[in-house]
Amino acid sequence: MESVKRYTRKPTEVLAIQYTGAESAAAISRWAGSFAHVIFSDETEETVTGVIVLTPTGTARLSLNDWIVRDSNWDWTAVKSEAFTETYEEVKDDA
């Protein structure tokens, strides 16, 4: 007879950057390349209004303070700030 068992998520190291405005949008664009697209308010490209991320399940729009995460499979994910802080912990280098 099959029974329900408990599982924990295996620790996985990811890379991530938080979208906090125009400066971070540019950094996200450089880092994620064709997987992230910066949205501007008009053709002058002076005012950033958001970032679109291409994920395995479609597109996701980053809201201010959301995170873009790349896992070990090179899959990109948009993560809300609250969920990110509950799920991830910064890896400190042993220096």
PDB file of N, CA and C in Angstrom:
ATOM      1  N   MET A   1       0.843  -1.178   0.000  1.00  0.00           N
ATOM      2  CA  MET A   1       0.000   0.000   0.000  1.00  0.00           C
ATOM      3  C   MET A   1       0.894   1.249   0.000  1.00  0.00           C
ATOM      4  N   GLU A   2       0.601   2.154  -0.897  1.00  0.00           N
ATOM      5  CA  GLU A   2       1.347   3.415  -0.985  1.00  0.00           C
ATOM      6  C   GLU A   2       0.906   4.356   0.124  1.00  0.00           C
ATOM      7  N   SER A   3       1.860   5.114   0.650  1.00  0.00           N
ATOM      8  CA  SER A   3       1.512   6.087   1.689  1.00  0.00           C
ATOM      9  C   SER A   3       2.154   7.427   1.366  1.00  0.00           C
ATOM     10  N   VAL A   4       1.602   8.467   1.931  1.00  0.00           N
ATOM     11  CA  VAL A   4       2.131   9.816   1.766  1.00  0.00           C
ATOM     12  C   VAL A   4       3.416   9.927   2.567  1.00  0.00           C
ATOM     13  N   LYS A   5       4.445  10.519   1.947  1.00  0.00           N
ATOM     14  CA  LYS A   5       5.731  10.697   2.616  1.00  0.00           C
ATOM     15  C   LYS A   5       6.094  12.170   2.631  1.00  0.00           C
ATOM     16  N   ARG A   6       6.943  12.540   3.557  1.00  0.00           N
ATOM     17  CA  ARG A   6       7.406  13.926   3.651  1.00  0.00           C
ATOM     18  C   ARG A   6       8.703  14.092   2.865  1.00  0.00           C
ATOM     19  N   TYR A   7       8.846  15.263   2.228  1.00  0.00           N
ATOM     20  CA  TYR A   7      10.040  15.565   1.445  1.00  0.00           C
ATOM     21  C   TYR A   7      10.481  16.989   1.744  1.00  0.00           C
ATOM     22  N   THR A   8      11.764  17.228   1.582  1.00  0.00           N
ATOM     23  CA  THR A   8      12.281  18.585   1.650  1.00  0.00           C
ATOM     24  C   THR A   8      12.900  18.925   0.300  1.00  0.00           C
ATOM     25  N   ARG A   9      12.931  20.193  -0.022  1.00  0.00           N
ATOM     26  CA  ARG A   9      13.533  20.634  -1.269  1.00  0.00           C
ATOM     27  C   ARG A   9      15.049  20.566  -1.125  1.00  0.00           C
ATOM     28  N   LYS A  10      15.695  19.997  -2.124  1.00  0.00           N
ATOM     29  CA  LYS A  10      17.147  19.909  -2.099  1.00  0.00           C
ATOM     30  C   LYS A  10      17.729  21.315  -2.233  1.00  0.00           C
ATOM     31  N   PRO A  11      18.798  21.569  -1.505  1.00  0.00           N
ATOM     32  CA  PRO A  11      19.433  22.885  -1.645  1.00  0.00           C
ATOM     33  C   PRO A  11      19.964  23.079  -3.066  1.00  0.00           C
ATOM     34  N   THR A  12      19.631  24.189  -3.648  1.00  0.00           N
ATOM     35  CA  THR A  12      20.071  24.517  -4.993  1.00  0.00           C
ATOM     36  C   THR A  12      20.584  25.947  -5.003  1.00  0.00           C
ATOM     37  N   GLU A  13      21.771  26.123  -5.529  1.00  0.00           N
ATOM     38  CA  GLU A  13      22.318  27.469  -5.636  1.00  0.00           C
ATOM     39  C   GLU A  13      21.827  28.083  -6.942  1.00  0.00           C
ATOM     40  N   VAL A  14      21.377  29.329  -6.867  1.00  0.00           N
ATOM     41  CA  VAL A  14      20.887  30.060  -8.035  1.00  0.00           C
ATOM     42  C   VAL A  14      21.622  31.391  -8.117  1.00  0.00           C
ATOM     43  N   LEU A  15      21.505  32.048  -9.246  1.00  0.00           N
ATOM     44  CA  LEU A  15      21.972  33.421  -9.411  1.00  0.00           C
ATOM     45  C   LEU A  15      20.748  34.302  -9.497  1.00  0.00           C
ATOM     46  N   ALA A  16      20.812  35.496  -8.919  1.00  0.00           N
ATOM     47  CA  ALA A  16      19.631  36.367  -8.909  1.00  0.00           C
ATOM     48  C   ALA A  16      20.044  37.825  -8.811  1.00  0.00           C
ATOM     49  N   ILE A  17      19.172  38.687  -9.317  1.00  0.00           N
ATOM     50  CA  ILE A  17      19.339  40.136  -9.161  1.00  0.00           C
ATOM     51  C   ILE A  17      17.949  40.736  -8.970  1.00  0.00           C
ATOM     52  N   GLN A  18      17.863  41.756  -8.123  1.00  0.00           N
ATOM     53  CA  GLN A  18      16.580  42.391  -7.834  1.00  0.00           C
ATOM     54  C   GLN A  18      16.364  43.572  -8.763  1.00  0.00           C
ATOM     55  N   TYR A  19      15.139  43.678  -9.289  1.00  0.00           N
ATOM     56  CA  TYR A  19      14.748  44.815 -10.117  1.00  0.00           C
ATOM     57  C   TYR A  19      14.306  45.948  -9.203  1.00  0.00           C
ATOM     58  N   THR A  20      15.091  47.015  -9.173  1.00  0.00           N
ATOM     59  CA  THR A  20      14.787  48.155  -8.306  1.00  0.00           C
ATOM     60  C   THR A  20      14.630  49.459  -9.072  1.00  0.00           C
ATOM     61  N   GLY A  21      14.688  49.401 -10.396  1.00  0.00           N
ATOM     62  CA  GLY A  21      14.535  50.607 -11.199  1.00  0.00           C
ATOM     63  C   GLY A  21      15.407  50.544 -12.442  1.00  0.00           C
ATOM     64  N   ALA A  22      15.618  51.709 -13.076  1.00  0.00           N
ATOM     65  CA  ALA A  22      16.301  51.777 -14.368  1.00  0.00           C
ATOM     66  C   ALA A  22      17.708  51.185 -14.336  1.00  0.00           C
ATOM     67  N   GLU A  23      18.479  51.480 -13.312  1.00  0.00           N
ATOM     68  CA  GLU A  23      19.855  50.982 -13.244  1.00  0.00           C
ATOM     69  C   GLU A  23      19.895  49.454 -13.177  1.00  0.00           C
ATOM     70  N   SER A  24      19.047  48.878 -12.340  1.00  0.00           N
ATOM     71  CA  SER A  24      19.024  47.418 -12.241  1.00  0.00           C
ATOM     72  C   SER A  24      18.422  46.795 -13.501  1.00  0.00           C
ATOM     73  N   ALA A  25      17.505  47.493 -14.171  1.00  0.00           N
ATOM     74  CA  ALA A  25      16.932  46.980 -15.426  1.00  0.00           C
ATOM     75  C   ALA A  25      18.032  46.829 -16.468  1.00  0.00           C
ATOM     76  N   ALA A  26      18.935  47.791 -16.526  1.00  0.00           N
ATOM     77  CA  ALA A  26      20.060  47.708 -17.465  1.00  0.00           C
ATOM     78  C   ALA A  26      20.974  46.539 -17.104  1.00  0.00           C
ATOM     79  N   ALA A  27      21.229  46.343 -15.823  1.00  0.00           N
ATOM     80  CA  ALA A  27      22.070  45.224 -15.376  1.00  0.00           C
ATOM     81  C   ALA A  27      21.405  43.892 -15.698  1.00  0.00           C
ATOM     82  N   ILE A  28      20.090  43.797 -15.502  1.00  0.00           N
ATOM     83  CA  ILE A  28      19.344  42.577 -15.818  1.00  0.00           C
ATOM     84  C   ILE A  28      19.434  42.292 -17.319  1.00  0.00           C
ATOM     85  N   SER A  29      19.281  43.320 -18.129  1.00  0.00           N
ATOM     86  CA  SER A  29      19.335  43.165 -19.574  1.00  0.00           C
ATOM     87  C   SER A  29      20.707  42.658 -20.013  1.00  0.00           C
ATOM     88  N   ARG A  30      21.775  43.216 -19.442  1.00  0.00           N
ATOM     89  CA  ARG A  30      23.130  42.759 -19.781  1.00  0.00           C
ATOM     90  C   ARG A  30      23.338  41.309 -19.349  1.00  0.00           C
ATOM     91  N   TRP A  31      22.865  40.957 -18.165  1.00  0.00           N
ATOM     92  CA  TRP A  31      23.078  39.628 -17.606  1.00  0.00           C
ATOM     93  C   TRP A  31      22.232  38.565 -18.306  1.00  0.00           C
ATOM     94  N   ALA A  32      20.942  38.814 -18.457  1.00  0.00           N
ATOM     95  CA  ALA A  32      20.026  37.806 -18.989  1.00  0.00           C
ATOM     96  C   ALA A  32      19.960  37.794 -20.510  1.00  0.00           C
ATOM     97  N   GLY A  33      20.518  38.805 -21.144  1.00  0.00           N
ATOM     98  CA  GLY A  33      20.530  38.848 -22.608  1.00  0.00           C
ATOM     99  C   GLY A  33      19.135  38.795 -23.193  1.00  0.00           C
ATOM    100  N   SER A  34      18.920  37.869 -24.121  1.00  0.00           N
ATOM    101  CA  SER A  34      17.643  37.789 -24.825  1.00  0.00           C
ATOM    102  C   SER A  34      16.510  37.223 -23.964  1.00  0.00           C
ATOM    103  N   PHE A  35      16.810  36.814 -22.723  1.00  0.00           N
ATOM    104  CA  PHE A  35      15.769  36.290 -21.832  1.00  0.00           C
ATOM    105  C   PHE A  35      15.058  37.389 -21.040  1.00  0.00           C
ATOM    106  N   ALA A  36      15.545  38.636 -21.138  1.00  0.00           N
ATOM    107  CA  ALA A  36      14.905  39.753 -20.429  1.00  0.00           C
ATOM    108  C   ALA A  36      14.837  40.958 -21.356  1.00  0.00           C
ATOM    109  N   HIS A  37      13.694  41.611 -21.351  1.00  0.00           N
ATOM    110  CA  HIS A  37      13.495  42.779 -22.203  1.00  0.00           C
ATOM    111  C   HIS A  37      13.026  43.954 -21.349  1.00  0.00           C
ATOM    112  N   VAL A  38      13.735  45.069 -21.456  1.00  0.00           N
ATOM    113  CA  VAL A  38      13.382  46.273 -20.713  1.00  0.00           C
ATOM    114  C   VAL A  38      12.247  46.980 -21.439  1.00  0.00           C
ATOM    115  N   ILE A  39      11.247  47.416 -20.684  1.00  0.00           N
ATOM    116  CA  ILE A  39      10.096  48.133 -21.234  1.00  0.00           C
ATOM    117  C   ILE A  39      10.276  49.625 -20.941  1.00  0.00           C
ATOM    118  N   PHE A  40      10.148  50.445 -21.981  1.00  0.00           N
ATOM    119  CA  PHE A  40      10.283  51.894 -21.836  1.00  0.00           C
ATOM    120  C   PHE A  40       8.928  52.564 -22.025  1.00  0.00           C
ATOM    121  N   SER A  41       8.782  53.761 -21.465  1.00  0.00           N
ATOM    122  CA  SER A  41       7.505  54.467 -21.561  1.00  0.00           C
ATOM    123  C   SER A  41       7.259  55.031 -22.959  1.00  0.00           C
ATOM    124  N   ASP A  42       8.326  55.288 -23.719  1.00  0.00           N
ATOM    125  CA  ASP A  42       8.173  55.801 -25.077  1.00  0.00           C
ATOM    126  C   ASP A  42       9.429  55.474 -25.887  1.00  0.00           C
ATOM    127  N   GLU A  43       9.451  55.943 -27.121  1.00  0.00           N
ATOM    128  CA  GLU A  43      10.556  55.616 -28.021  1.00  0.00           C
ATOM    129  C   GLU A  43      11.887  56.278 -27.642  1.00  0.00           C
ATOM    130  N   THR A  44      11.888  57.235 -26.733  1.00  0.00           N
ATOM    131  CA  THR A  44      13.139  57.882 -26.346  1.00  0.00           C
ATOM    132  C   THR A  44      13.994  56.981 -25.455  1.00  0.00           C
ATOM    133  N   GLU A  45      13.411  55.942 -24.918  1.00  0.00           N
ATOM    134  CA  GLU A  45      14.090  54.987 -24.042  1.00  0.00           C
ATOM    135  C   GLU A  45      14.743  55.671 -22.843  1.00  0.00           C
ATOM    136  N   GLU A  46      14.055  56.693 -22.320  1.00  0.00           N
ATOM    137  CA  GLU A  46      14.570  57.413 -21.156  1.00  0.00           C
ATOM    138  C   GLU A  46      13.935  56.935 -19.858  1.00  0.00           C
ATOM    139  N   THR A  47      12.692  56.499 -19.900  1.00  0.00           N
ATOM    140  CA  THR A  47      11.980  56.104 -18.691  1.00  0.00           C
ATOM    141  C   THR A  47      11.639  54.616 -18.740  1.00  0.00           C
ATOM    142  N   VAL A  48      12.233  53.854 -17.820  1.00  0.00           N
ATOM    143  CA  VAL A  48      11.976  52.422 -17.746  1.00  0.00           C
ATOM    144  C   VAL A  48      10.677  52.200 -16.979  1.00  0.00           C
ATOM    145  N   THR A  49       9.798  51.367 -17.534  1.00  0.00           N
ATOM    146  CA  THR A  49       8.533  51.075 -16.851  1.00  0.00           C
ATOM    147  C   THR A  49       8.432  49.616 -16.406  1.00  0.00           C
ATOM    148  N   GLY A  50       9.412  48.806 -16.762  1.00  0.00           N
ATOM    149  CA  GLY A  50       9.376  47.420 -16.324  1.00  0.00           C
ATOM    150  C   GLY A  50      10.351  46.542 -17.069  1.00  0.00           C
ATOM    151  N   VAL A  51      10.340  45.270 -16.707  1.00  0.00           N
ATOM    152  CA  VAL A  51      11.183  44.266 -17.352  1.00  0.00           C
ATOM    153  C   VAL A  51      10.326  43.023 -17.584  1.00  0.00           C
ATOM    154  N   ILE A  52      10.432  42.467 -18.788  1.00  0.00           N
ATOM    155  CA  ILE A  52       9.750  41.223 -19.139  1.00  0.00           C
ATOM    156  C   ILE A  52      10.800  40.108 -19.146  1.00  0.00           C
ATOM    157  N   VAL A  53      10.479  38.983 -18.515  1.00  0.00           N
ATOM    158  CA  VAL A  53      11.384  37.839 -18.442  1.00  0.00           C
ATOM    159  C   VAL A  53      10.760  36.666 -19.190  1.00  0.00           C
ATOM    160  N   LEU A  54      11.568  36.018 -20.035  1.00  0.00           N
ATOM    161  CA  LEU A  54      11.117  34.819 -20.731  1.00  0.00           C
ATOM    162  C   LEU A  54      11.415  33.617 -19.843  1.00  0.00           C
ATOM    163  N   THR A  55      10.359  32.903 -19.432  1.00  0.00           N
ATOM    164  CA  THR A  55      10.491  31.763 -18.535  1.00  0.00           C
ATOM    165  C   THR A  55      10.088  30.492 -19.289  1.00  0.00           C
ATOM    166  N   PRO A  56      10.349  29.325 -18.724  1.00  0.00           N
ATOM    167  CA  PRO A  56       9.939  28.084 -19.395  1.00  0.00           C
ATOM    168  C   PRO A  56       8.425  27.978 -19.613  1.00  0.00           C
ATOM    169  N   THR A  57       7.646  28.714 -18.832  1.00  0.00           N
ATOM    170  CA  THR A  57       6.188  28.634 -18.953  1.00  0.00           C
ATOM    171  C   THR A  57       5.569  29.837 -19.658  1.00  0.00           C
ATOM    172  N   GLY A  58       6.395  30.737 -20.185  1.00  0.00           N
ATOM    173  CA  GLY A  58       5.878  31.916 -20.875  1.00  0.00           C
ATOM    174  C   GLY A  58       6.636  33.161 -20.448  1.00  0.00           C
ATOM    175  N   THR A  59       5.946  34.303 -20.468  1.00  0.00           N
ATOM    176  CA  THR A  59       6.587  35.549 -20.070  1.00  0.00           C
ATOM    177  C   THR A  59       6.063  36.001 -18.714  1.00  0.00           C
ATOM    178  N   ALA A  60       6.915  36.716 -17.989  1.00  0.00           N
ATOM    179  CA  ALA A  60       6.531  37.282 -16.692  1.00  0.00           C
ATOM    180  C   ALA A  60       7.051  38.702 -16.637  1.00  0.00           C
ATOM    181  N   ARG A  61       6.244  39.602 -16.136  1.00  0.00           N
ATOM    182  CA  ARG A  61       6.660  40.994 -15.989  1.00  0.00           C
ATOM    183  C   ARG A  61       7.120  41.217 -14.557  1.00  0.00           C
ATOM    184  N   LEU A  62       8.335  41.738 -14.411  1.00  0.00           N
ATOM    185  CA  LEU A  62       8.849  42.055 -13.087  1.00  0.00           C
ATOM    186  C   LEU A  62       8.215  43.344 -12.587  1.00  0.00           C
ATOM    187  N   SER A  63       7.734  43.328 -11.374  1.00  0.00           N
ATOM    188  CA  SER A  63       7.310  44.547 -10.695  1.00  0.00           C
ATOM    189  C   SER A  63       8.502  45.057  -9.916  1.00  0.00           C
ATOM    190  N   LEU A  64       8.455  46.311  -9.524  1.00  0.00           N
ATOM    191  CA  LEU A  64       9.540  46.886  -8.740  1.00  0.00           C
ATOM    192  C   LEU A  64       9.791  46.008  -7.514  1.00  0.00           C
ATOM    193  N   ASN A  65      11.037  45.697  -7.229  1.00  0.00           N
ATOM    194  CA  ASN A  65      11.527  44.881  -6.113  1.00  0.00           C
ATOM    195  C   ASN A  65      11.395  43.377  -6.323  1.00  0.00           C
ATOM    196  N   ASP A  66      10.841  42.930  -7.467  1.00  0.00           N
ATOM    197  CA  ASP A  66      10.852  41.509  -7.792  1.00  0.00           C
ATOM    198  C   ASP A  66      12.270  41.097  -8.150  1.00  0.00           C
ATOM    199  N   TRP A  67      12.495  39.795  -8.162  1.00  0.00           N
ATOM    200  CA  TRP A  67      13.804  39.230  -8.476  1.00  0.00           C
ATOM    201  C   TRP A  67      13.714  38.412  -9.754  1.00  0.00           C
ATOM    202  N   ILE A  68      14.800  38.401 -10.531  1.00  0.00           N
ATOM    203  CA  ILE A  68      14.938  37.469 -11.645  1.00  0.00           C
ATOM    204  C   ILE A  68      15.971  36.442 -11.195  1.00  0.00           C
ATOM    205  N   VAL A  69      15.607  35.161 -11.308  1.00  0.00           N
ATOM    206  CA  VAL A  69      16.435  34.071 -10.806  1.00  0.00           C
ATOM    207  C   VAL A  69      16.782  33.144 -11.967  1.00  0.00           C
ATOM    208  N   ARG A  70      18.061  32.738 -12.030  1.00  0.00           N
ATOM    209  CA  ARG A  70      18.486  31.728 -13.005  1.00  0.00           C
ATOM    210  C   ARG A  70      18.973  30.513 -12.241  1.00  0.00           C
ATOM    211  N   ASP A  71      18.375  29.355 -12.529  1.00  0.00           N
ATOM    212  CA  ASP A  71      18.779  28.141 -11.812  1.00  0.00           C
ATOM    213  C   ASP A  71      19.885  27.408 -12.567  1.00  0.00           C
ATOM    214  N   SER A  72      20.284  26.259 -12.062  1.00  0.00           N
ATOM    215  CA  SER A  72      21.397  25.508 -12.646  1.00  0.00           C
ATOM    216  C   SER A  72      21.081  24.954 -14.032  1.00  0.00           C
ATOM    217  N   ASN A  73      19.808  24.906 -14.399  1.00  0.00           N
ATOM    218  CA  ASN A  73      19.403  24.467 -15.737  1.00  0.00           C
ATOM    219  C   ASN A  73      19.297  25.631 -16.716  1.00  0.00           C
ATOM    220  N   TRP A  74      19.671  26.805 -16.273  1.00  0.00           N
ATOM    221  CA  TRP A  74      19.568  28.045 -17.050  1.00  0.00           C
ATOM    222  C   TRP A  74      18.116  28.420 -17.323  1.00  0.00           C
ATOM    223  N   ASP A  75      17.219  28.008 -16.446  1.00  0.00           N
ATOM    224  CA  ASP A  75      15.831  28.454 -16.526  1.00  0.00           C
ATOM    225  C   ASP A  75      15.697  29.747 -15.741  1.00  0.00           C
ATOM    226  N   TRP A  76      15.006  30.710 -16.320  1.00  0.00           N
ATOM    227  CA  TRP A  76      14.807  32.019 -15.704  1.00  0.00           C
ATOM    228  C   TRP A  76      13.430  32.057 -15.070  1.00  0.00           C
ATOM    229  N   THR A  77      13.327  32.702 -13.907  1.00  0.00           N
ATOM    230  CA  THR A  77      12.067  32.803 -13.189  1.00  0.00           C
ATOM    231  C   THR A  77      11.950  34.181 -12.561  1.00  0.00           C
ATOM    232  N   ALA A  78      10.753  34.730 -12.568  1.00  0.00           N
ATOM    233  CA  ALA A  78      10.465  35.966 -11.845  1.00  0.00           C
ATOM    234  C   ALA A  78       9.915  35.570 -10.480  1.00  0.00           C
ATOM    235  N   VAL A  79      10.466  36.169  -9.420  1.00  0.00           N
ATOM    236  CA  VAL A  79      10.063  35.816  -8.057  1.00  0.00           C
ATOM    237  C   VAL A  79       9.710  37.091  -7.298  1.00  0.00           C
ATOM    238  N   LYS A  80       8.541  37.112  -6.686  1.00  0.00           N
ATOM    239  CA  LYS A  80       8.144  38.252  -5.855  1.00  0.00           C
ATOM    240  C   LYS A  80       9.120  38.398  -4.690  1.00  0.00           C
ATOM    241  N   SER A  81       9.330  39.625  -4.251  1.00  0.00           N
ATOM    242  CA  SER A  81      10.322  39.915  -3.217  1.00  0.00           C
ATOM    243  C   SER A  81      10.084  39.113  -1.939  1.00  0.00           C
ATOM    244  N   GLU A  82       8.851  39.048  -1.482  1.00  0.00           N
ATOM    245  CA  GLU A  82       8.540  38.332  -0.246  1.00  0.00           C
ATOM    246  C   GLU A  82       8.842  36.840  -0.380  1.00  0.00           C
ATOM    247  N   ALA A  83       8.462  36.255  -1.509  1.00  0.00           N
ATOM    248  CA  ALA A  83       8.740  34.832  -1.744  1.00  0.00           C
ATOM    249  C   ALA A  83      10.238  34.586  -1.849  1.00  0.00           C
ATOM    250  N   PHE A  84      10.968  35.535  -2.447  1.00  0.00           N
ATOM    251  CA  PHE A  84      12.411  35.370  -2.578  1.00  0.00           C
ATOM    252  C   PHE A  84      13.080  35.326  -1.212  1.00  0.00           C
ATOM    253  N   THR A  85      12.712  36.263  -0.333  1.00  0.00           N
ATOM    254  CA  THR A  85      13.357  36.298   0.986  1.00  0.00           C
ATOM    255  C   THR A  85      12.976  35.092   1.838  1.00  0.00           C
ATOM    256  N   GLU A  86      11.801  34.500   1.590  1.00  0.00           N
ATOM    257  CA  GLU A  86      11.395  33.303   2.325  1.00  0.00           C
ATOM    258  C   GLU A  86      12.076  32.043   1.797  1.00  0.00           C
ATOM    259  N   THR A  87      12.470  32.060   0.532  1.00  0.00           N
ATOM    260  CA  THR A  87      12.986  30.867  -0.139  1.00  0.00           C
ATOM    261  C   THR A  87      14.509  30.836  -0.253  1.00  0.00           C
ATOM    262  N   TYR A  88      15.108  31.993  -0.460  1.00  0.00           N
ATOM    263  CA  TYR A  88      16.541  32.046  -0.765  1.00  0.00           C
ATOM    264  C   TYR A  88      17.328  32.744   0.345  1.00  0.00           C
ATOM    265  N   GLU A  89      18.580  32.335   0.451  1.00  0.00           N
ATOM    266  CA  GLU A  89      19.516  32.931   1.395  1.00  0.00           C
ATOM    267  C   GLU A  89      20.797  33.194   0.628  1.00  0.00           C
ATOM    268  N   GLU A  90      21.384  34.388   0.790  1.00  0.00           N
ATOM    269  CA  GLU A  90      22.600  34.723   0.063  1.00  0.00           C
ATOM    270  C   GLU A  90      23.739  33.787   0.448  1.00  0.00           C
ATOM    271  N   VAL A  91      24.467  33.334  -0.557  1.00  0.00           N
ATOM    272  CA  VAL A  91      25.634  32.480  -0.331  1.00  0.00           C
ATOM    273  C   VAL A  91      26.826  33.384  -0.053  1.00  0.00           C
ATOM    274  N   LYS A  92      27.445  33.178   1.087  1.00  0.00           N
ATOM    275  CA  LYS A  92      28.625  33.961   1.449  1.00  0.00           C
ATOM    276  C   LYS A  92      29.874  33.178   1.045  1.00  0.00           C
ATOM    277  N   ASP A  93      30.770  33.834   0.344  1.00  0.00           N
ATOM    278  CA  ASP A  93      32.023  33.185  -0.043  1.00  0.00           C
ATOM    279  C   ASP A  93      32.907  33.002   1.182  1.00  0.00           C
ATOM    280  N   ASP A  94      33.624  31.898   1.227  1.00  0.00           N
ATOM    281  CA  ASP A  94      34.553  31.630   2.321  1.00  0.00           C
ATOM    282  C   ASP A  94      35.877  32.324   2.019  1.00  0.00           C
ATOM    283  N   ALA A  95      35.937  33.609   2.298  1.00  0.00           N
ATOM    284  CA  ALA A  95      37.162  34.373   2.020  1.00  0.00           C
ATOM    285  C   ALA A  95      37.835  34.812   3.281  1.00  0.00           C
TER     286      ALA A  95
END
